[in-house]
Amino acid sequence: MSTQAAASVAMEPATGHETVEAWLSEHTDDLISWRRHIHANPELSRTEFATTEFVESWLIKAGLEPRKLPSGTGIICDIGPDTPRIGLRADMDALPLQEYTGLPFASTVPGVSHACGHDAHTTILLGTALALAEIPDLPVGVRLVFQPAEEVMPGGAIDMVAAGAMEDVSRMFAVHCDPRLEVGRVGIRVGAITSAADTVELVLDSPGGHTSRPHLTSDLVYAIGTVITGLPGLLSRRIDPRTSTVMVWGAVSAGKAPNAIPQTGMLTGTVRTGDHATWSLLEPMVREIVEGLLAPTGVRYQLNYKRGVPPVVNDEQAVRMFEDAIRGLGPDALTDTQQSGGGEDFSWYLEEVPGAMARLGVWSGQGEQLDLHQPTFDIDERALAAGVRVMTNIVLNAQAH
C-alpha cells in the first residue's frame, strides 16, 4: 500500500462500534463511579429527585437536551435523527429494604437500598446515552427513558407513557440484572419473560358466635378456609396450566379466642399469569369463584381485586434485534432464559409498541449467587460495560432491521 493510500485509510472516520469501544476505554471507571454514587444514595419510588438531577446533569454536559417530567422524577431524552425511534428504558427507584452488603459505597439511607439493580440499569442507560452522543450519524433515532417508580403498582411506566415517552417510538428495549447469569452472558426469549401480577384482598364479616353453636351463626373461619383452598384449586381447573397461572395467599387473619367465632377476617394474596389473554379473564373468574364458595356459608364479604401489570411479552423481531446485539459481546454471550413469576412494569410500554427485555448477567462466576430483593444483593461491576455494549449495539445494528 502506498504512503498516500495508507494515510487515506488512517483518516477514515471510526465506526459507531469503534467509537463506543473508545468511549468505554476512557469512561469505564466513570460508569463504576456513577453506579456507586447512585447506589449510595437510593431513593424510593416517585422520590427519585436527586437521581433524576444527577442523570440530567450528565446528559446536559454531553450536549443533549433531556426533558424532565413535571413531577420532578423521570427523564425523556432524544438522540439522533427524527425518524421513528428506538426506545431504551432504565428504572431508577430503590426498595424499602435495609442493605447488609458492608460495601464502602453501601446505602447511606436507612431502610432503603438498590437491592434490585436499578442503580446498574440507570448507569448503563446513562453510559449508552453518552457513548451514542459521540457518534455523529446514528442509523436511527433513539429515545432514552429514565423511569421512576417501577417498584410500585401499577408502575411509573404509565406516567412515562402519559408524558409522551412512546410518541414516534417504533420498538422498546430494556435490560434487567440477573444474578443467575455470569457477567458477559445475556438471556433472552420470545414470548412472556415476566408475569402479570394482581392482588386479591378479601374482607369477610359475620355476626360471630360461640364455637359450640356454629349452626346459629355464619362460621367465618370455616368460610376463610374454604376460600383458602378452594380459590387456588378451582382456578387451576379453570385455566390452561400452560399459561403459568398461579394463585398464592400471603396473609390471613381472623379471631383471637379459641371458643369464639370471629366477626371479621381478611385474606390477601396474588394471582400471576404469563399469558396476556388469561390476564384479562382473571378478575371476573376470581369474583365468580369466590361468590360460589362463600354463598353456602352465609358470610358477607368484600372482594378488592387490584390489577397490577401485564406480563412482559417479548416480540419476536425485537428479540432477534437483541440477539444480534448480544452476539456482539462474544460467541458465548447469548443464552436462553426462563419466564419469571415476578411482575415488571416495562410491560406497559409493550402495550403501546413491540419490544423486548433481556436479562443481563451480573454474577462474578464465583461464590454465592445473591438473589434480587435481598439485603445482600450486589453486582459484578464488569456488567456495566457489557450492558452499554448491548444497548448501543441495538441502536447501531438497527439499520439492518
mmCIF file of C-alpha atoms in Angstrom:
data_model
loop_
_atom_site.group_PDB
_atom_site.id
_atom_site.type_symbol
_atom_site.label_atom_id
_atom_site.label_comp_id
_atom_site.label_asym_id
_atom_site.label_seq_id
_atom_site.Cartn_x
_atom_site.Cartn_y
_atom_site.Cartn_z
ATOM 1 C CA MET A 1 0.000 0.000 0.000
ATOM 2 C CA SER A 2 1.360 3.440 -0.891
ATOM 3 C CA THR A 3 2.013 6.078 1.744
ATOM 4 C CA GLN A 4 -0.872 8.170 0.345
ATOM 5 C CA ALA A 5 -3.290 5.206 0.437
ATOM 6 C CA ALA A 6 -2.237 4.346 3.987
ATOM 7 C CA ALA A 7 -2.838 7.939 5.072
ATOM 8 C CA SER A 8 -6.262 7.859 3.444
ATOM 9 C CA VAL A 9 -7.194 4.680 5.361
ATOM 10 C CA ALA A 10 -5.891 6.188 8.582
ATOM 11 C CA MET A 11 -8.120 9.215 8.108
ATOM 12 C CA GLU A 12 -11.308 7.178 7.711
ATOM 13 C CA PRO A 13 -13.762 8.007 10.479
ATOM 14 C CA ALA A 14 -14.247 5.445 13.220
ATOM 15 C CA THR A 15 -17.302 3.236 13.006
ATOM 16 C CA GLY A 16 -20.035 3.523 15.610
ATOM 17 C CA HIS A 17 -18.861 0.348 17.336
ATOM 18 C CA GLU A 18 -15.277 1.622 17.425
ATOM 19 C CA THR A 19 -16.483 4.894 18.909
ATOM 20 C CA VAL A 20 -18.341 3.034 21.649
ATOM 21 C CA GLU A 21 -15.275 0.934 22.454
ATOM 22 C CA ALA A 22 -13.132 4.062 22.609
ATOM 23 C CA TRP A 23 -15.686 5.691 24.921
ATOM 24 C CA LEU A 24 -15.723 2.648 27.190
ATOM 25 C CA SER A 25 -11.934 2.529 27.263
ATOM 26 C CA GLU A 26 -11.919 6.088 28.554
ATOM 27 C CA HIS A 27 -15.015 6.013 30.781
ATOM 28 C CA THR A 28 -15.417 2.546 32.335
ATOM 29 C CA ASP A 29 -14.160 3.963 35.641
ATOM 30 C CA ASP A 30 -16.801 6.681 35.337
ATOM 31 C CA LEU A 31 -19.509 4.049 34.914
ATOM 32 C CA ILE A 32 -18.409 2.422 38.156
ATOM 33 C CA SER A 33 -18.273 5.780 39.914
ATOM 34 C CA TRP A 34 -21.781 6.734 38.735
ATOM 35 C CA ARG A 35 -23.208 3.408 39.796
ATOM 36 C CA ARG A 36 -21.632 3.660 43.239
ATOM 37 C CA HIS A 37 -22.929 7.206 43.686
ATOM 38 C CA ILE A 38 -26.476 6.147 42.817
ATOM 39 C CA HIS A 39 -26.126 3.019 44.947
ATOM 40 C CA ALA A 40 -25.065 5.013 47.994
ATOM 41 C CA ASN A 41 -27.915 7.477 47.556
ATOM 42 C CA PRO A 42 -31.020 5.390 46.831
ATOM 43 C CA GLU A 43 -34.458 6.963 46.531
ATOM 44 C CA LEU A 44 -37.844 5.317 46.832
ATOM 45 C CA SER A 45 -40.483 5.275 44.101
ATOM 46 C CA ARG A 46 -41.587 8.726 42.906
ATOM 47 C CA THR A 47 -38.997 10.450 45.109
ATOM 48 C CA GLU A 48 -36.044 9.959 42.737
ATOM 49 C CA PHE A 49 -35.354 13.718 42.596
ATOM 50 C CA ALA A 50 -31.592 13.608 43.205
ATOM 51 C CA THR A 51 -31.116 10.637 40.874
ATOM 52 C CA THR A 52 -33.048 12.469 38.158
ATOM 53 C CA GLU A 53 -30.916 15.604 38.609
ATOM 54 C CA PHE A 54 -27.724 13.514 38.567
ATOM 55 C CA VAL A 55 -28.649 11.885 35.259
ATOM 56 C CA GLU A 56 -29.909 15.165 33.815
ATOM 57 C CA SER A 57 -26.638 16.952 34.607
ATOM 58 C CA TRP A 58 -24.532 14.384 32.743
ATOM 59 C CA LEU A 59 -26.847 14.387 29.739
ATOM 60 C CA ILE A 60 -26.622 18.190 29.534
ATOM 61 C CA LYS A 61 -22.810 18.034 29.814
ATOM 62 C CA ALA A 62 -22.837 15.743 26.775
ATOM 63 C CA GLY A 63 -24.739 18.368 24.776
ATOM 64 C CA LEU A 64 -28.070 16.563 24.950
ATOM 65 C CA GLU A 65 -31.437 18.098 25.768
ATOM 66 C CA PRO A 66 -33.168 15.995 28.430
ATOM 67 C CA ARG A 67 -36.796 16.690 29.320
ATOM 68 C CA LYS A 68 -37.642 16.198 32.958
ATOM 69 C CA LEU A 69 -41.182 15.198 33.812
ATOM 70 C CA PRO A 70 -43.290 17.820 35.645
ATOM 71 C CA SER A 71 -43.261 15.607 38.756
ATOM 72 C CA GLY A 72 -39.509 16.188 39.041
ATOM 73 C CA THR A 73 -38.713 12.490 38.616
ATOM 74 C CA GLY A 74 -38.123 10.821 35.289
ATOM 75 C CA ILE A 75 -36.382 11.963 32.096
ATOM 76 C CA ILE A 76 -37.051 11.657 28.384
ATOM 77 C CA CYS A 77 -34.141 12.434 26.059
ATOM 78 C CA ASP A 78 -33.759 12.041 22.295
ATOM 79 C CA ILE A 79 -30.597 11.371 20.308
ATOM 80 C CA GLY A 80 -30.128 11.156 16.559
ATOM 81 C CA PRO A 81 -32.475 11.663 13.624
ATOM 82 C CA ASP A 82 -36.187 12.405 13.979
ATOM 83 C CA THR A 83 -37.221 9.109 12.460
ATOM 84 C CA PRO A 84 -39.421 6.608 14.250
ATOM 85 C CA ARG A 85 -37.216 5.993 17.218
ATOM 86 C CA ILE A 86 -35.933 3.019 19.155
ATOM 87 C CA GLY A 87 -36.739 3.396 22.839
ATOM 88 C CA LEU A 88 -34.292 2.367 25.569
ATOM 89 C CA ARG A 89 -35.536 2.297 29.173
ATOM 90 C CA ALA A 90 -33.979 2.191 32.631
ATOM 91 C CA ASP A 91 -35.741 2.306 36.001
ATOM 92 C CA MET A 92 -34.306 4.456 38.794
ATOM 93 C CA ASP A 93 -36.084 3.702 42.079
ATOM 94 C CA ALA A 94 -34.869 1.715 45.076
ATOM 95 C CA LEU A 95 -36.557 -0.646 47.519
ATOM 96 C CA PRO A 96 -37.642 -0.087 51.130
ATOM 97 C CA LEU A 97 -35.036 -2.606 52.294
ATOM 98 C CA GLN A 98 -32.061 -2.214 54.629
ATOM 99 C CA GLU A 99 -28.734 -3.034 52.960
ATOM 100 C CA TYR A 100 -26.337 -5.502 54.584
ATOM 101 C CA THR A 101 -23.563 -5.759 51.994
ATOM 102 C CA GLY A 102 -20.903 -3.967 54.043
ATOM 103 C CA LEU A 103 -19.655 -2.290 50.861
ATOM 104 C CA PRO A 104 -17.771 1.004 51.185
ATOM 105 C CA PHE A 105 -20.436 2.565 48.913
ATOM 106 C CA ALA A 106 -23.394 0.920 50.647
ATOM 107 C CA SER A 107 -26.657 2.812 51.030
ATOM 108 C CA THR A 108 -26.439 5.861 53.252
ATOM 109 C CA VAL A 109 -30.230 5.975 53.582
ATOM 110 C CA PRO A 110 -31.594 3.857 56.446
ATOM 111 C CA GLY A 111 -34.087 1.267 55.288
ATOM 112 C CA VAL A 112 -33.627 1.998 51.565
ATOM 113 C CA SER A 113 -31.351 0.214 49.091
ATOM 114 C CA HIS A 114 -30.826 -0.669 45.441
ATOM 115 C CA ALA A 115 -31.434 -4.380 46.042
ATOM 116 C CA CYS A 116 -32.867 -4.913 42.560
ATOM 117 C CA GLY A 117 -30.066 -3.423 40.462
ATOM 118 C CA HIS A 118 -31.815 -0.281 39.284
ATOM 119 C CA ASP A 119 -28.623 1.655 40.041
ATOM 120 C CA ALA A 120 -26.957 -0.505 37.382
ATOM 121 C CA HIS A 121 -29.847 -0.063 34.943
ATOM 122 C CA THR A 122 -29.655 3.726 35.269
ATOM 123 C CA THR A 123 -25.874 3.755 34.905
ATOM 124 C CA ILE A 124 -25.981 1.541 31.811
ATOM 125 C CA LEU A 125 -28.507 3.779 30.069
ATOM 126 C CA LEU A 126 -26.560 6.902 31.038
ATOM 127 C CA GLY A 127 -23.387 5.367 29.615
ATOM 128 C CA THR A 128 -25.291 4.328 26.494
ATOM 129 C CA ALA A 129 -26.523 7.890 26.055
ATOM 130 C CA LEU A 130 -23.083 9.462 26.379
ATOM 131 C CA ALA A 131 -21.440 6.906 24.094
ATOM 132 C CA LEU A 132 -24.105 7.368 21.409
ATOM 133 C CA ALA A 133 -23.766 11.136 21.717
ATOM 134 C CA GLU A 134 -20.194 10.742 20.404
ATOM 135 C CA ILE A 135 -21.444 9.232 17.128
ATOM 136 C CA PRO A 136 -22.411 11.910 14.574
ATOM 137 C CA ASP A 137 -24.620 9.818 12.286
ATOM 138 C CA LEU A 138 -26.730 7.261 14.096
ATOM 139 C CA PRO A 139 -28.679 4.867 11.854
ATOM 140 C CA VAL A 140 -31.902 5.506 13.794
ATOM 141 C CA GLY A 141 -33.233 7.924 16.340
ATOM 142 C CA VAL A 142 -33.088 6.959 19.998
ATOM 143 C CA ARG A 143 -35.493 7.777 22.835
ATOM 144 C CA LEU A 144 -33.915 7.435 26.285
ATOM 145 C CA VAL A 145 -36.445 6.795 29.045
ATOM 146 C CA PHE A 146 -35.215 7.119 32.631
ATOM 147 C CA GLN A 147 -38.251 5.930 34.527
ATOM 148 C CA PRO A 148 -39.307 6.392 38.162
ATOM 149 C CA ALA A 149 -41.436 4.079 40.306
ATOM 150 C CA GLU A 150 -41.001 0.612 38.834
ATOM 151 C CA GLU A 151 -41.238 -0.989 42.274
ATOM 152 C CA VAL A 152 -44.822 0.117 42.957
ATOM 153 C CA MET A 153 -48.011 -0.921 41.232
ATOM 154 C CA PRO A 154 -49.232 -0.143 38.640
ATOM 155 C CA GLY A 155 -45.817 1.394 37.941
ATOM 156 C CA GLY A 156 -44.167 4.583 36.754
ATOM 157 C CA ALA A 157 -44.150 3.364 33.164
ATOM 158 C CA ILE A 158 -47.759 4.558 32.969
ATOM 159 C CA ASP A 159 -46.571 8.058 33.915
ATOM 160 C CA MET A 160 -43.888 7.961 31.227
ATOM 161 C CA VAL A 161 -46.371 6.871 28.542
ATOM 162 C CA ALA A 162 -48.742 9.663 29.608
ATOM 163 C CA ALA A 163 -45.851 12.141 29.324
ATOM 164 C CA GLY A 164 -45.305 11.184 25.678
ATOM 165 C CA ALA A 165 -42.415 8.768 26.061
ATOM 166 C CA MET A 166 -43.787 6.472 23.357
ATOM 167 C CA GLU A 167 -44.609 9.093 20.728
ATOM 168 C CA ASP A 168 -42.778 8.223 17.477
ATOM 169 C CA VAL A 169 -41.167 5.170 19.107
ATOM 170 C CA SER A 170 -41.290 2.019 16.979
ATOM 171 C CA ARG A 171 -39.777 -0.505 19.417
ATOM 172 C CA MET A 172 -38.782 -0.541 23.082
ATOM 173 C CA PHE A 173 -35.870 -2.310 24.785
ATOM 174 C CA ALA A 174 -34.549 -2.799 28.319
ATOM 175 C CA VAL A 175 -32.170 -4.985 30.287
ATOM 176 C CA HIS A 176 -32.626 -6.262 33.839
ATOM 177 C CA CYS A 177 -29.928 -7.555 36.178
ATOM 178 C CA ASP A 178 -29.912 -11.339 36.543
ATOM 179 C CA PRO A 179 -27.734 -12.759 39.348
ATOM 180 C CA ARG A 180 -28.171 -16.270 37.968
ATOM 181 C CA LEU A 181 -26.161 -15.404 34.849
ATOM 182 C CA GLU A 182 -22.434 -14.797 34.777
ATOM 183 C CA VAL A 183 -21.090 -11.432 33.612
ATOM 184 C CA GLY A 184 -20.774 -11.428 29.834
ATOM 185 C CA ARG A 185 -23.878 -13.530 29.295
ATOM 186 C CA VAL A 186 -27.312 -12.168 28.432
ATOM 187 C CA GLY A 187 -30.559 -14.155 28.402
ATOM 188 C CA ILE A 188 -33.477 -13.526 26.066
ATOM 189 C CA ARG A 189 -36.585 -15.389 24.913
ATOM 190 C CA VAL A 190 -39.539 -14.892 22.599
ATOM 191 C CA GLY A 191 -42.866 -14.588 24.411
ATOM 192 C CA ALA A 192 -43.568 -13.933 28.073
ATOM 193 C CA ILE A 193 -40.469 -13.258 30.171
ATOM 194 C CA THR A 194 -42.322 -11.963 33.258
ATOM 195 C CA SER A 195 -45.825 -12.458 34.608
ATOM 196 C CA ALA A 196 -48.868 -10.350 35.262
ATOM 197 C CA ALA A 197 -49.171 -9.757 38.993
ATOM 198 C CA ASP A 198 -52.561 -8.933 40.533
ATOM 199 C CA THR A 199 -53.501 -8.599 44.205
ATOM 200 C CA VAL A 200 -56.560 -10.166 45.826
ATOM 201 C CA GLU A 201 -57.863 -8.789 49.121
ATOM 202 C CA LEU A 202 -60.899 -10.456 50.659
ATOM 203 C CA VAL A 203 -62.545 -8.881 53.716
ATOM 204 C CA LEU A 204 -65.142 -11.067 55.447
ATOM 205 C CA ASP A 205 -67.641 -10.430 58.239
ATOM 206 C CA SER A 206 -70.311 -12.409 60.104
ATOM 207 C CA PRO A 207 -72.401 -11.999 63.277
ATOM 208 C CA GLY A 208 -69.870 -14.078 65.211
ATOM 209 C CA GLY A 209 -70.836 -16.513 67.944
ATOM 210 C CA HIS A 210 -69.812 -19.379 70.212
ATOM 211 C CA THR A 211 -67.830 -22.277 68.741
ATOM 212 C CA SER A 212 -70.269 -24.674 70.484
ATOM 213 C CA ARG A 213 -73.132 -23.347 68.352
ATOM 214 C CA PRO A 214 -71.832 -22.755 64.794
ATOM 215 C CA HIS A 215 -75.277 -23.582 63.373
ATOM 216 C CA LEU A 216 -76.668 -20.387 64.930
ATOM 217 C CA THR A 217 -74.303 -18.070 63.083
ATOM 218 C CA SER A 218 -72.092 -17.887 59.993
ATOM 219 C CA ASP A 219 -68.761 -19.616 60.646
ATOM 220 C CA LEU A 220 -66.274 -17.060 59.351
ATOM 221 C CA VAL A 221 -63.137 -19.147 59.930
ATOM 222 C CA TYR A 222 -64.634 -22.101 58.094
ATOM 223 C CA ALA A 223 -65.527 -19.756 55.234
ATOM 224 C CA ILE A 224 -61.968 -18.439 55.125
ATOM 225 C CA GLY A 225 -60.631 -21.989 54.986
ATOM 226 C CA THR A 226 -62.983 -22.780 52.135
ATOM 227 C CA VAL A 227 -61.641 -19.858 50.108
ATOM 228 C CA ILE A 228 -58.002 -20.525 51.044
ATOM 229 C CA THR A 229 -58.117 -23.963 49.464
ATOM 230 C CA GLY A 230 -60.984 -23.538 47.036
ATOM 231 C CA LEU A 231 -59.922 -20.480 45.046
ATOM 232 C CA PRO A 232 -56.408 -21.661 44.051
ATOM 233 C CA GLY A 233 -57.728 -25.151 43.405
ATOM 234 C CA LEU A 234 -60.623 -24.109 41.196
ATOM 235 C CA LEU A 235 -58.518 -21.609 39.270
ATOM 236 C CA SER A 236 -56.098 -24.436 38.479
ATOM 237 C CA ARG A 237 -59.033 -26.396 36.998
ATOM 238 C CA ARG A 238 -60.481 -23.480 35.041
ATOM 239 C CA ILE A 239 -57.281 -22.154 33.430
ATOM 240 C CA ASP A 240 -54.903 -23.844 30.998
ATOM 241 C CA PRO A 241 -51.832 -24.878 33.057
ATOM 242 C CA ARG A 242 -49.591 -23.934 30.132
ATOM 243 C CA THR A 243 -50.281 -20.255 30.908
ATOM 244 C CA SER A 244 -48.176 -20.480 34.102
ATOM 245 C CA THR A 245 -51.031 -19.111 36.195
ATOM 246 C CA VAL A 246 -50.716 -19.422 39.963
ATOM 247 C CA MET A 247 -52.716 -18.078 42.903
ATOM 248 C CA VAL A 248 -50.985 -17.962 46.316
ATOM 249 C CA TRP A 249 -52.172 -16.495 49.619
ATOM 250 C CA GLY A 250 -49.686 -14.371 51.522
ATOM 251 C CA ALA A 251 -51.587 -13.337 54.653
ATOM 252 C CA VAL A 252 -54.621 -14.398 56.657
ATOM 253 C CA SER A 253 -56.096 -13.009 59.850
ATOM 254 C CA ALA A 254 -59.210 -13.751 61.892
ATOM 255 C CA GLY A 255 -60.125 -14.100 65.556
ATOM 256 C CA LYS A 256 -58.213 -14.390 68.831
ATOM 257 C CA ALA A 257 -60.147 -16.682 71.169
ATOM 258 C CA PRO A 258 -60.335 -20.465 70.637
ATOM 259 C CA ASN A 259 -64.002 -20.631 71.658
ATOM 260 C CA ALA A 260 -65.360 -17.624 69.726
ATOM 261 C CA ILE A 261 -66.298 -17.489 66.067
ATOM 262 C CA PRO A 262 -64.868 -14.122 64.964
ATOM 263 C CA GLN A 263 -66.849 -11.381 63.301
ATOM 264 C CA THR A 264 -64.179 -10.219 60.858
ATOM 265 C CA GLY A 265 -61.316 -11.681 58.868
ATOM 266 C CA MET A 266 -59.084 -10.926 55.930
ATOM 267 C CA LEU A 267 -57.230 -12.804 53.220
ATOM 268 C CA THR A 268 -54.652 -11.308 50.865
ATOM 269 C CA GLY A 269 -52.686 -12.917 48.081
ATOM 270 C CA THR A 270 -51.516 -12.634 44.499
ATOM 271 C CA VAL A 271 -52.609 -14.063 41.170
ATOM 272 C CA ARG A 272 -49.931 -14.309 38.494
ATOM 273 C CA THR A 273 -50.006 -15.405 34.868
ATOM 274 C CA GLY A 274 -47.638 -15.393 31.934
ATOM 275 C CA ASP A 275 -50.438 -15.235 29.379
ATOM 276 C CA HIS A 276 -51.858 -11.875 28.331
ATOM 277 C CA ALA A 277 -55.263 -13.243 27.280
ATOM 278 C CA THR A 278 -55.618 -15.087 30.590
ATOM 279 C CA TRP A 279 -54.794 -11.892 32.496
ATOM 280 C CA SER A 280 -57.968 -10.279 31.169
ATOM 281 C CA LEU A 281 -60.051 -13.251 32.383
ATOM 282 C CA LEU A 282 -58.706 -13.484 35.909
ATOM 283 C CA GLU A 283 -60.670 -10.816 37.754
ATOM 284 C CA PRO A 284 -64.165 -11.903 36.649
ATOM 285 C CA MET A 285 -63.225 -15.545 37.200
ATOM 286 C CA VAL A 286 -61.920 -14.882 40.734
ATOM 287 C CA ARG A 287 -65.109 -12.975 41.589
ATOM 288 C CA GLU A 288 -67.300 -15.784 40.257
ATOM 289 C CA ILE A 289 -65.429 -18.486 42.205
ATOM 290 C CA VAL A 290 -65.366 -16.535 45.481
ATOM 291 C CA GLU A 291 -69.099 -15.882 45.244
ATOM 292 C CA GLY A 292 -69.766 -19.567 44.640
ATOM 293 C CA LEU A 293 -67.569 -20.663 47.545
ATOM 294 C CA LEU A 294 -68.993 -18.235 50.093
ATOM 295 C CA ALA A 295 -72.682 -18.307 49.177
ATOM 296 C CA PRO A 296 -73.459 -21.503 51.187
ATOM 297 C CA THR A 297 -71.626 -20.185 54.271
ATOM 298 C CA GLY A 298 -73.746 -17.078 54.774
ATOM 299 C CA VAL A 299 -70.652 -14.988 55.416
ATOM 300 C CA ARG A 300 -70.653 -11.478 53.944
ATOM 301 C CA TYR A 301 -67.591 -10.307 52.075
ATOM 302 C CA GLN A 302 -65.958 -7.552 50.085
ATOM 303 C CA LEU A 303 -63.532 -8.533 47.340
ATOM 304 C CA ASN A 304 -60.916 -5.953 46.354
ATOM 305 C CA TYR A 305 -59.191 -7.097 43.204
ATOM 306 C CA LYS A 306 -56.272 -4.867 42.180
ATOM 307 C CA ARG A 307 -54.873 -5.361 38.724
ATOM 308 C CA GLY A 308 -51.120 -4.931 38.638
ATOM 309 C CA VAL A 309 -49.074 -5.033 35.459
ATOM 310 C CA PRO A 310 -49.441 -7.135 32.318
ATOM 311 C CA PRO A 311 -46.826 -9.780 31.528
ATOM 312 C CA VAL A 312 -43.787 -8.615 29.571
ATOM 313 C CA VAL A 313 -44.260 -10.427 26.259
ATOM 314 C CA ASN A 314 -41.166 -10.181 24.075
ATOM 315 C CA ASP A 315 -41.837 -9.546 20.394
ATOM 316 C CA GLU A 316 -40.058 -11.953 18.039
ATOM 317 C CA GLN A 317 -38.498 -9.292 15.801
ATOM 318 C CA ALA A 318 -37.328 -7.294 18.820
ATOM 319 C CA VAL A 319 -35.785 -10.463 20.255
ATOM 320 C CA ARG A 320 -33.884 -11.025 17.014
ATOM 321 C CA MET A 321 -32.513 -7.472 17.281
ATOM 322 C CA PHE A 322 -31.498 -8.168 20.873
ATOM 323 C CA GLU A 323 -29.833 -11.425 19.868
ATOM 324 C CA ASP A 324 -27.724 -9.644 17.230
ATOM 325 C CA ALA A 325 -26.712 -7.064 19.826
ATOM 326 C CA ILE A 326 -25.831 -9.702 22.414
ATOM 327 C CA ARG A 327 -23.694 -11.700 19.985
ATOM 328 C CA GLY A 328 -21.504 -8.604 19.753
ATOM 329 C CA LEU A 329 -20.267 -9.405 23.266
ATOM 330 C CA GLY A 330 -18.776 -12.704 22.163
ATOM 331 C CA PRO A 331 -19.640 -16.159 20.834
ATOM 332 C CA ASP A 332 -20.895 -17.451 24.196
ATOM 333 C CA ALA A 333 -22.766 -14.347 25.325
ATOM 334 C CA LEU A 334 -26.254 -15.245 24.105
ATOM 335 C CA THR A 335 -28.257 -17.648 26.240
ATOM 336 C CA ASP A 336 -31.847 -18.657 26.830
ATOM 337 C CA THR A 337 -33.774 -17.621 29.920
ATOM 338 C CA GLN A 338 -36.877 -18.790 31.731
ATOM 339 C CA GLN A 339 -40.081 -16.923 32.356
ATOM 340 C CA SER A 340 -40.227 -15.283 35.769
ATOM 341 C CA GLY A 341 -43.269 -15.243 38.041
ATOM 342 C CA GLY A 342 -42.416 -11.671 39.011
ATOM 343 C CA GLY A 343 -44.074 -8.569 37.600
ATOM 344 C CA GLU A 344 -42.349 -5.766 35.635
ATOM 345 C CA ASP A 345 -43.982 -2.511 34.553
ATOM 346 C CA PHE A 346 -41.883 -2.453 31.367
ATOM 347 C CA SER A 347 -44.927 -4.337 30.093
ATOM 348 C CA TRP A 348 -46.890 -1.067 29.853
ATOM 349 C CA TYR A 349 -44.555 0.134 27.075
ATOM 350 C CA LEU A 350 -45.216 -3.112 25.189
ATOM 351 C CA GLU A 351 -48.928 -2.354 25.321
ATOM 352 C CA GLU A 352 -48.030 0.568 23.013
ATOM 353 C CA VAL A 353 -45.310 -0.863 20.712
ATOM 354 C CA PRO A 354 -43.440 -4.141 20.202
ATOM 355 C CA GLY A 355 -40.284 -4.623 22.205
ATOM 356 C CA ALA A 356 -38.252 -6.901 24.421
ATOM 357 C CA MET A 357 -36.474 -7.162 27.748
ATOM 358 C CA ALA A 358 -33.281 -9.161 28.245
ATOM 359 C CA ARG A 359 -31.589 -10.449 31.384
ATOM 360 C CA LEU A 360 -28.074 -9.148 31.926
ATOM 361 C CA GLY A 361 -25.634 -11.385 33.773
ATOM 362 C CA VAL A 362 -24.248 -9.717 36.909
ATOM 363 C CA TRP A 363 -22.780 -12.719 38.780
ATOM 364 C CA SER A 364 -18.988 -12.833 39.074
ATOM 365 C CA GLY A 365 -18.892 -16.565 38.372
ATOM 366 C CA GLN A 366 -17.541 -17.313 41.833
ATOM 367 C CA GLY A 367 -19.227 -17.576 45.197
ATOM 368 C CA GLU A 368 -22.882 -17.304 46.114
ATOM 369 C CA GLN A 369 -25.478 -16.128 43.603
ATOM 370 C CA LEU A 370 -27.241 -13.393 45.578
ATOM 371 C CA ASP A 371 -30.882 -13.079 44.605
ATOM 372 C CA LEU A 372 -32.749 -9.877 43.777
ATOM 373 C CA HIS A 373 -34.659 -8.100 46.548
ATOM 374 C CA GLN A 374 -32.276 -9.379 49.213
ATOM 375 C CA PRO A 375 -30.368 -7.044 51.558
ATOM 376 C CA THR A 376 -27.035 -8.587 50.473
ATOM 377 C CA PHE A 377 -27.588 -8.202 46.708
ATOM 378 C CA ASP A 378 -24.694 -6.782 44.707
ATOM 379 C CA ILE A 379 -23.378 -6.961 41.144
ATOM 380 C CA ASP A 380 -20.076 -7.584 39.441
ATOM 381 C CA GLU A 381 -19.451 -4.122 38.005
ATOM 382 C CA ARG A 382 -17.993 -5.510 34.791
ATOM 383 C CA ALA A 383 -21.649 -5.944 33.844
ATOM 384 C CA LEU A 384 -21.964 -2.176 33.375
ATOM 385 C CA ALA A 385 -19.744 -2.079 30.282
ATOM 386 C CA ALA A 386 -21.412 -5.226 28.960
ATOM 387 C CA GLY A 387 -24.790 -3.545 29.324
ATOM 388 C CA VAL A 388 -23.614 -0.444 27.457
ATOM 389 C CA ARG A 389 -22.280 -2.607 24.627
ATOM 390 C CA VAL A 390 -25.578 -4.466 24.268
ATOM 391 C CA MET A 391 -27.724 -1.324 24.343
ATOM 392 C CA THR A 392 -25.532 0.584 21.891
ATOM 393 C CA ASN A 393 -25.369 -2.470 19.612
ATOM 394 C CA ILE A 394 -29.163 -2.489 19.376
ATOM 395 C CA VAL A 395 -29.041 1.047 18.015
ATOM 396 C CA LEU A 396 -26.005 0.635 15.761
ATOM 397 C CA ASN A 397 -27.308 -2.622 14.239
ATOM 398 C CA ALA A 398 -30.830 -1.300 13.770
ATOM 399 C CA GLN A 399 -30.347 -0.274 10.147
ATOM 400 C CA ALA A 400 -30.289 -3.944 9.172
ATOM 401 C CA HIS A 401 -33.806 -4.375 10.602
#
